Amino acid sequence: MMTKQKICIALLLSIILYIGTSPMTSAQISLPRDETVFATGAQWGPASTWNLFSPSQTWGTYVTGGFMYLPLFQYIAGLNAWVPIIGESFELVNETTLIVKLRPEAKWSDGKPITAEDVEYTFKLSREIGSGPAAGSEPYISDVKALDDHTVQFTIGEEKNLPMFLLYALQFAPAPKHIIEQVYEKVGNNIINWRNCGGLCDDIVSTESGDVTINLPQVVSGPYKLYYFDELRIVYERIDDWWGKDIFGLPGPKYVVHRIYLSNEQALLDLRQGNVDWSGIFIPNVGNFKEIGTFYKSKPYFRPGAFVMLYFNHKNPILQDPNLRKAIAYAIDYQEVLTKAFYGYSEQPSMSLVFTVFPHYRQWLNTTLAQEYWGNPEAKIIPNPEKAKEILAQAGYKDVDGDGFLETPNGEKIELNIIIPTGWTDWMIAADLIANSLQKIGLNVVANPVDYGAYWGMINSAGYTLALGWTNSPSFYHPWDTYRYVLDPRLTPPTANWGFYNNSQALELLRKAAQAKDSEELMKYYTEIQRLIYEEIPAIPIAYSVQWYTYSEKYWKGWPNEDNPWWTEVAPYREYSLPLWLLFGLSKSGEPVKTPEWAKPIDEGGILIPNSKVLSQLRGAFVPEITPTEPFTTTTTSPTSTTTETLTQTQPQAPVSSSRFIIGLLGIVVVVILIIIGARKLAK
């Protein structure tokens, strides 16, 4: 229970937050409202760094948002197609070599050309320091070489994994060599601590020989650069002479501002009032707010993104027993979690870890095997607490000390907690519901919300027992990518394998599947992986991590939705450049809305490369059968029925005057003083 002093402190923080997030209250910057898109939900702490080589990049840099640094190509899962960005074309000339041609018009923001040498240099430096665009590619790419100014040769790695080779190579993002080499010369491998703020901060890098101040301009490949930031805002400004404007046009907003809120409630209020345009926050009962737009007009409202997983820490001896993991899987009331925590925005995922809501992925689910293990062709776990209790009893779990909770077969206490980030209200509710279900079968489990930084520390160090987490979004080669993310014992968090699962059979199956010569052979290995998952329960899919995407049309029109489905990766926190392209379809309120012409497949006059053309380069003519992407089908399975729903996708605010701002600020100061006086009296 909160003390009176804590209540007063909370009030103070709320007032400070209001000062920092109200539109245009800063004396340092003033942005035209009709030129600015305000976003939220992708950055949950103060800005840190805009360094392409840093593992903790600020939203908008590269890893999420991707406004500043662009990849060669970008895969779009919902469209099952690729955008050629810095890369113009590519060819897998044999099973070991990929040739990529760069766009001759591609330039850095300082006017220098983006060359193959930039790609080679970025790759080799990233490998050397173990961070940046090449991180994680070690088994898949052995070398990158500039053949001429606009031709890059990628050579496959020792694992001979063609799908991952293509994925890492095609989505590789270069950095400007002429800038980066200057930084590296001064600070060496400490370059990962460089902030790359372009003079907007004190960019000091600590080295063994002392602190080094870096004074270099911020040079980027994307259409936005950093304009301003403080504790509660990050502001990007459009580069109007961006090299890609003749191909892609320019994004609608001149400025993009990300606001950092302390609560979803304040963000929702600003979204409803039109002070936020583009949001990636969880909103309960979103259908009740008619002033807020969502991708779908009715449930599920949001597009699916990835899997929400319940991860087991396999380094914990108690959780190494598959009987315990299987009992937990049967004990969870999935529909209760989906309804109460996620408000019906997601269906229950398949235990197969196949992203079944998209037909071009669903084909890899072995429905016969699913029926054999789970009693339904979708491989959805039907809750059965009695079966869970039976599994535990047969495995020797008993309540030895009479406290109402089971001990392990060797008498050891079971004390588990589910970590989730504090403030993620939907996940906190989900963790509570899961813990309650597990307590009913005799397991001592509680939900444990922790600070976001502490959450990551516990994940990375295996300092947890159970955790709600996520997987990567499906790639062009799903479900192999998700199997790798969950099962590959060579990987560790945050890259993948959050549960530290270690199974040599899983690794061997992953390797064989990656080298399959035809779809029949590939399906054989996917079937064996699915069987292993059903037997081992390495982790449990709880829901689809839907793309939290809502928007206000008060100032901007053209937001993608089911009536305007030209872009499908719509949440502002999506990976790499996926959120960036949404901005190219926005128009100011009152102006005509026009879908970008380039955002169509090649055979329809656009530039998007169908994924079938990429897959056709794998093993010669090996092209898995691809069903149309849209419409896609969502299927909800219950113990008694299966319901299938087809979703067919078919004026400026005046700036605040100085006098009004000062008067308002004085009023707030008076209120703050009164609260402080009140807090002191309460303390006495």
XYZ file of C-alpha atoms in Angstrom, residues 134-567:
434
model
C 27.032 -8.210 -38.488
C 26.435 -9.490 -34.941
C 25.002 -13.007 -35.034
C 26.070 -13.662 -38.618
C 29.237 -15.557 -37.688
C 28.033 -19.059 -38.636
C 26.363 -17.850 -41.815
C 28.680 -15.344 -43.554
C 32.419 -15.925 -43.798
C 33.453 -12.883 -45.802
C 32.262 -9.701 -47.487
C 34.232 -8.134 -50.315
C 33.797 -5.004 -52.420
C 34.260 -5.983 -56.082
C 33.765 -2.433 -57.339
C 32.062 0.739 -56.092
C 28.573 -0.728 -56.392
C 29.088 -4.505 -56.258
C 29.405 -6.533 -53.051
C 30.262 -10.215 -52.792
C 29.037 -12.165 -49.747
C 30.563 -15.597 -49.103
C 28.684 -18.223 -47.093
C 29.892 -19.312 -43.663
C 31.040 -22.688 -42.398
C 27.526 -23.800 -41.550
C 26.484 -23.655 -45.236
C 23.077 -22.364 -44.177
C 21.692 -20.702 -47.305
C 18.494 -19.226 -45.768
C 20.317 -17.504 -42.914
C 23.111 -16.513 -45.287
C 20.582 -14.689 -47.452
C 18.757 -13.162 -44.493
C 21.860 -11.686 -42.855
C 23.347 -10.541 -46.152
C 20.265 -8.962 -47.706
C 19.167 -7.131 -44.544
C 22.664 -5.875 -43.768
C 22.942 -2.133 -43.025
C 26.179 -0.301 -43.918
C 27.717 2.577 -41.968
C 29.698 5.497 -43.478
C 33.294 4.316 -43.528
C 34.699 7.834 -43.854
C 33.116 8.746 -40.499
C 33.387 5.482 -38.602
C 37.084 4.950 -39.315
C 37.836 8.324 -37.705
C 36.039 7.261 -34.531
C 37.664 3.838 -34.502
C 41.125 5.371 -34.934
C 40.579 7.383 -31.737
C 38.820 4.886 -29.462
C 39.237 1.411 -30.985
C 36.770 -1.199 -29.796
C 35.299 1.339 -27.386
C 33.450 2.645 -30.430
C 30.379 0.821 -29.138
C 30.177 3.516 -26.425
C 30.163 6.383 -28.933
C 26.800 8.172 -28.905
C 26.867 9.598 -32.458
C 24.636 12.511 -31.477
C 26.089 14.930 -34.033
C 26.975 17.657 -31.552
C 23.704 17.516 -29.604
C 25.387 15.948 -26.567
C 28.796 15.742 -24.935
C 30.056 12.762 -26.930
C 32.817 11.502 -24.667
C 34.136 7.948 -24.988
C 36.120 6.432 -22.137
C 39.211 4.445 -23.093
C 42.098 2.900 -21.153
C 44.214 5.957 -21.932
C 41.520 8.424 -20.847
C 38.379 10.124 -22.073
C 38.161 11.036 -25.757
C 35.792 13.700 -27.064
C 34.315 12.961 -30.494
C 33.207 15.954 -32.560
C 31.846 14.561 -35.801
C 28.652 15.204 -37.766
C 25.891 12.631 -37.766
C 25.987 11.019 -41.225
C 23.136 8.672 -42.147
C 21.631 6.807 -45.101
C 17.966 7.245 -44.157
C 15.588 10.178 -44.679
C 15.759 11.453 -41.059
C 18.467 12.802 -38.754
C 18.457 13.586 -35.050
C 17.212 17.140 -34.447
C 16.742 17.336 -30.668
C 16.352 15.148 -27.594
C 15.805 15.442 -23.865
C 14.710 13.099 -21.102
C 11.174 12.826 -22.432
C 11.436 13.402 -26.179
C 13.417 12.377 -29.242
C 12.971 14.513 -32.336
C 13.982 13.546 -35.883
C 14.024 15.933 -38.833
C 13.450 14.938 -42.451
C 16.334 15.322 -44.901
C 14.594 17.021 -47.809
C 17.392 16.304 -50.288
C 17.522 12.635 -49.283
C 19.004 10.485 -52.048
C 15.963 8.178 -52.273
C 13.305 10.795 -52.966
C 13.228 10.091 -56.716
C 12.560 6.397 -56.007
C 10.448 6.442 -52.846
C 9.385 10.075 -52.561
C 9.712 11.696 -49.147
C 7.920 10.762 -45.924
C 4.978 13.035 -45.109
C 6.035 14.514 -41.761
C 8.933 16.983 -41.590
C 9.473 15.996 -37.949
C 8.896 12.783 -35.997
C 8.797 13.112 -32.220
C 8.786 10.167 -29.855
C 7.368 10.998 -26.444
C 8.443 8.973 -23.441
C 5.618 8.566 -20.934
C 5.653 7.168 -17.430
C 2.290 5.488 -17.935
C 0.088 4.142 -20.698
C -2.804 6.131 -19.267
C -1.221 9.507 -20.056
C -0.210 8.303 -23.523
C -3.772 7.124 -24.196
C -5.194 10.462 -23.068
C -2.911 12.344 -25.451
C -3.742 9.925 -28.274
C -7.469 10.490 -27.777
C -6.950 14.264 -27.728
C -4.841 14.186 -30.885
C -1.605 15.151 -29.126
C -0.169 11.766 -30.187
C -0.617 10.604 -33.788
C 0.997 7.145 -33.873
C 1.027 4.815 -30.899
C 2.512 1.439 -30.057
C 1.087 1.071 -26.545
C -1.295 -1.527 -25.206
C -4.854 -0.153 -24.962
C -7.574 -2.187 -23.221
C -10.966 -2.257 -24.928
C -9.648 -0.187 -27.804
C -12.940 -0.558 -29.677
C -14.585 1.749 -27.122
C -12.517 4.726 -28.301
C -14.045 5.863 -31.580
C -11.534 8.695 -31.985
C -8.694 6.146 -32.233
C -7.976 4.211 -35.423
C -6.754 0.588 -35.529
C -5.737 -1.649 -38.413
C -9.001 -3.630 -38.270
C -12.343 -2.022 -37.514
C -13.347 -4.854 -35.191
C -11.629 -7.676 -33.302
C -8.825 -8.546 -33.359
C -8.175 -4.834 -34.204
C -4.399 -5.446 -34.434
C -2.192 -7.397 -36.833
C -0.117 -10.212 -35.353
C 3.609 -9.616 -34.934
C 5.489 -12.440 -33.186
C 4.979 -14.938 -30.351
C 4.582 -14.092 -26.664
C 6.377 -16.941 -24.927
C 6.565 -18.362 -21.440
C 10.262 -19.179 -21.202
C 11.721 -21.742 -18.815
C 15.258 -21.192 -17.537
C 16.770 -24.527 -18.540
C 19.845 -23.829 -16.417
C 17.642 -24.240 -13.364
C 17.743 -27.956 -12.346
C 14.082 -27.961 -11.301
C 12.949 -26.810 -14.735
C 15.031 -29.378 -16.587
C 12.315 -31.972 -16.017
C 10.065 -32.157 -19.118
C 7.286 -33.613 -16.957
C 7.107 -30.380 -14.986
C 7.170 -28.283 -18.166
C 4.423 -30.389 -19.750
C 2.261 -30.131 -16.627
C 2.655 -26.351 -16.714
C 1.600 -26.335 -20.373
C -1.612 -28.236 -19.569
C -2.395 -26.152 -16.485
C -2.561 -22.716 -18.149
C -5.999 -21.399 -19.027
C -5.044 -19.846 -22.368
C -8.440 -18.441 -23.231
C -8.637 -16.705 -19.860
C -5.250 -15.095 -20.510
C -6.200 -14.108 -24.067
C -9.524 -12.642 -22.936
C -8.627 -10.951 -19.651
C -5.023 -9.916 -20.284
C -4.990 -9.412 -24.055
C -8.660 -8.427 -24.492
C -9.253 -10.855 -27.341
C -6.653 -9.171 -29.557
C -4.874 -12.477 -30.146
C -5.840 -16.058 -30.755
C -4.037 -18.932 -29.080
C -0.892 -19.793 -31.049
C 0.038 -23.247 -32.193
C 2.416 -25.223 -29.974
C 4.228 -26.049 -33.218
C 5.586 -22.458 -33.252
C 4.355 -22.123 -36.822
C 2.871 -18.662 -37.428
C -0.403 -20.138 -38.635
C -2.323 -16.885 -39.171
C -0.511 -16.328 -42.483
C -1.216 -18.995 -45.135
C 2.272 -18.758 -46.608
C 3.587 -19.962 -43.232
C 0.774 -22.279 -42.135
C 1.652 -24.807 -44.816
C 4.567 -26.009 -42.634
C 2.331 -27.238 -39.800
C 2.027 -31.036 -39.741
C -1.658 -31.282 -38.888
C -1.576 -35.082 -38.530
C 1.147 -34.890 -35.890
C -0.703 -32.053 -34.184
C -3.852 -34.165 -33.975
C -1.848 -37.068 -32.556
C -0.310 -35.014 -29.720
C -2.926 -32.384 -28.934
C -6.212 -33.700 -30.276
C -6.644 -30.922 -32.838
C -4.973 -30.170 -36.193
C -3.790 -26.730 -35.081
C -1.584 -28.049 -32.251
C -3.262 -25.805 -29.713
C -2.996 -26.960 -26.119
C -6.393 -27.607 -24.566
C -6.144 -26.781 -20.835
C -6.492 -29.831 -18.606
C -5.527 -29.182 -14.962
C -6.393 -32.741 -13.934
C -4.040 -34.136 -16.550
C -1.377 -31.723 -15.296
C -1.812 -33.019 -11.740
C -1.660 -36.608 -13.004
C 1.606 -35.946 -14.879
C 3.181 -34.471 -11.741
C 1.950 -37.263 -9.480
C 3.266 -39.963 -11.805
C 6.627 -38.177 -11.942
C 6.891 -38.219 -8.137
C 5.959 -34.640 -7.195
C 4.377 -34.485 -3.698
C 3.468 -31.968 -1.024
C 5.984 -33.172 1.545
C 5.749 -30.401 4.153
C 1.979 -29.855 3.985
C 2.150 -26.198 2.893
C -0.173 -26.820 -0.055
C 2.603 -26.749 -2.647
C 4.435 -29.635 -4.287
C 8.078 -30.522 -3.824
C 10.257 -32.195 -6.458
C 10.660 -36.004 -6.456
C 13.834 -35.550 -4.393
C 12.052 -33.328 -1.846
C 13.345 -29.948 -3.046
C 11.059 -26.938 -2.704
C 9.647 -25.467 -5.921
C 9.578 -21.664 -5.798
C 9.072 -20.096 -9.200
C 8.311 -16.563 -10.284
C 7.372 -15.134 -13.664
C 9.291 -11.982 -14.469
C 7.707 -9.282 -16.622
C 8.580 -5.609 -17.131
C 6.842 -3.267 -14.720
C 4.238 -1.121 -16.428
C 3.420 -3.632 -19.159
C -0.088 -3.964 -17.823
C -1.293 -6.653 -20.222
C 1.733 -8.822 -19.474
C 1.402 -8.228 -15.742
C -2.202 -9.432 -15.863
C -1.157 -12.411 -17.990
C 1.583 -13.360 -15.524
C -0.863 -13.163 -12.608
C -3.372 -15.388 -14.416
C -0.705 -17.939 -15.367
C 0.638 -18.001 -11.816
C -2.892 -18.524 -10.486
C -3.442 -21.462 -12.867
C -0.175 -23.067 -11.735
C -0.992 -22.589 -8.059
C -4.185 -24.579 -8.638
C -2.134 -27.641 -9.590
C 0.090 -27.248 -6.525
C 3.006 -25.218 -7.877
C 4.318 -22.276 -5.882
C 4.444 -19.654 -8.635
C 4.035 -15.883 -8.397
C 4.220 -13.004 -10.889
C 7.220 -10.734 -10.404
C 7.139 -7.369 -12.227
C 10.609 -5.808 -12.372
C 12.120 -2.675 -13.844
C 12.767 -3.005 -17.583
C 16.535 -2.766 -17.106
C 16.444 -5.388 -14.345
C 14.273 -7.589 -16.560
C 16.914 -7.616 -19.283
C 19.658 -8.182 -16.757
C 17.847 -11.237 -15.402
C 17.188 -12.598 -18.898
C 20.770 -12.147 -20.091
C 22.314 -13.645 -16.950
C 19.838 -16.549 -16.592
C 18.854 -14.994 -13.268
C 15.204 -15.989 -13.449
C 13.039 -19.108 -13.309
C 10.096 -18.238 -15.608
C 9.765 -15.236 -17.894
C 7.251 -13.836 -20.322
C 9.203 -12.826 -23.411
C 8.954 -12.858 -27.160
C 10.456 -14.278 -30.333
C 11.620 -12.603 -33.497
C 9.045 -11.704 -36.121
C 8.638 -14.285 -38.888
C 11.210 -13.900 -41.653
C 11.146 -14.960 -45.280
C 12.143 -18.457 -44.123
C 9.650 -19.143 -41.357
C 9.281 -21.356 -39.283
C 12.992 -22.150 -39.387
C 13.744 -18.703 -37.988
C 11.490 -19.177 -34.947
C 12.844 -22.666 -34.324
C 16.330 -21.208 -34.345
C 15.268 -18.415 -31.986
C 13.830 -20.801 -29.398
C 15.940 -23.951 -29.829
C 19.452 -23.140 -31.066
C 21.850 -23.951 -28.172
C 24.630 -21.855 -29.710
C 22.663 -18.665 -29.111
C 22.132 -16.731 -25.905
C 20.011 -13.717 -24.917
C 19.379 -11.116 -26.112
C 20.118 -12.571 -29.578
C 17.886 -15.614 -29.050
C 17.398 -18.771 -26.918
C 16.131 -16.860 -23.907
C 15.623 -20.140 -22.060
C 19.221 -21.383 -22.535
C 17.794 -24.561 -24.047
C 20.557 -27.052 -24.842
C 19.646 -30.015 -27.017
C 22.036 -31.430 -29.613
C 19.147 -33.128 -31.441
C 17.474 -29.747 -31.971
C 20.681 -28.304 -33.381
C 21.121 -31.225 -35.769
C 17.554 -30.910 -37.030
C 18.019 -27.170 -37.545
C 21.136 -27.817 -39.601
C 19.487 -30.460 -41.744
C 16.390 -28.341 -42.349
C 18.550 -25.448 -43.496
C 20.192 -27.695 -46.097
C 17.000 -29.365 -47.375
C 16.956 -29.725 -51.175
C 13.196 -29.666 -51.687
C 9.979 -28.899 -49.840
C 9.312 -32.577 -49.067
C 12.658 -32.957 -47.320
C 12.154 -29.669 -45.508
C 8.754 -30.779 -44.238
C 10.312 -33.995 -42.955
C 12.686 -32.049 -40.723
C 10.033 -29.572 -39.636
C 7.894 -32.520 -38.575
C 10.709 -33.874 -36.418
C 11.284 -30.450 -34.864
C 7.589 -30.193 -34.064
C 7.681 -33.658 -32.504
C 10.660 -32.605 -30.362
C 8.798 -29.479 -29.229
C 5.717 -31.522 -28.273
C 7.833 -33.992 -26.284
C 10.222 -31.515 -24.662
C 8.087 -28.358 -24.212
C 11.201 -26.114 -24.341
C 8.954 -23.028 -24.047
C 5.224 -22.319 -24.317
C 3.605 -19.911 -26.811
C 0.969 -17.936 -24.908
C -0.306 -15.463 -27.492
C 0.658 -13.601 -30.613
C 2.555 -10.455 -29.782
C 0.278 -8.277 -31.844
C 1.437 -5.051 -33.407
C 0.161 -2.406 -31.018
C -0.800 0.144 -33.610
C -3.284 2.951 -33.117
C -3.480 6.345 -34.735
C -5.244 9.696 -34.657
C -6.444 11.365 -37.846
C -6.690 14.832 -36.300
C -3.584 16.056 -38.119
C -2.541 13.188 -40.434
C -4.396 10.960 -42.891
C -3.420 7.898 -44.894
C -2.692 5.532 -42.015
C -2.545 1.899 -43.191
C -5.602 -0.139 -42.223
C -7.820 -2.866 -43.640
C -9.223 -0.403 -46.193
C -5.751 0.887 -47.052
C -3.504 -2.169 -46.562
C -0.529 -1.002 -48.627
C 1.740 -1.454 -45.578
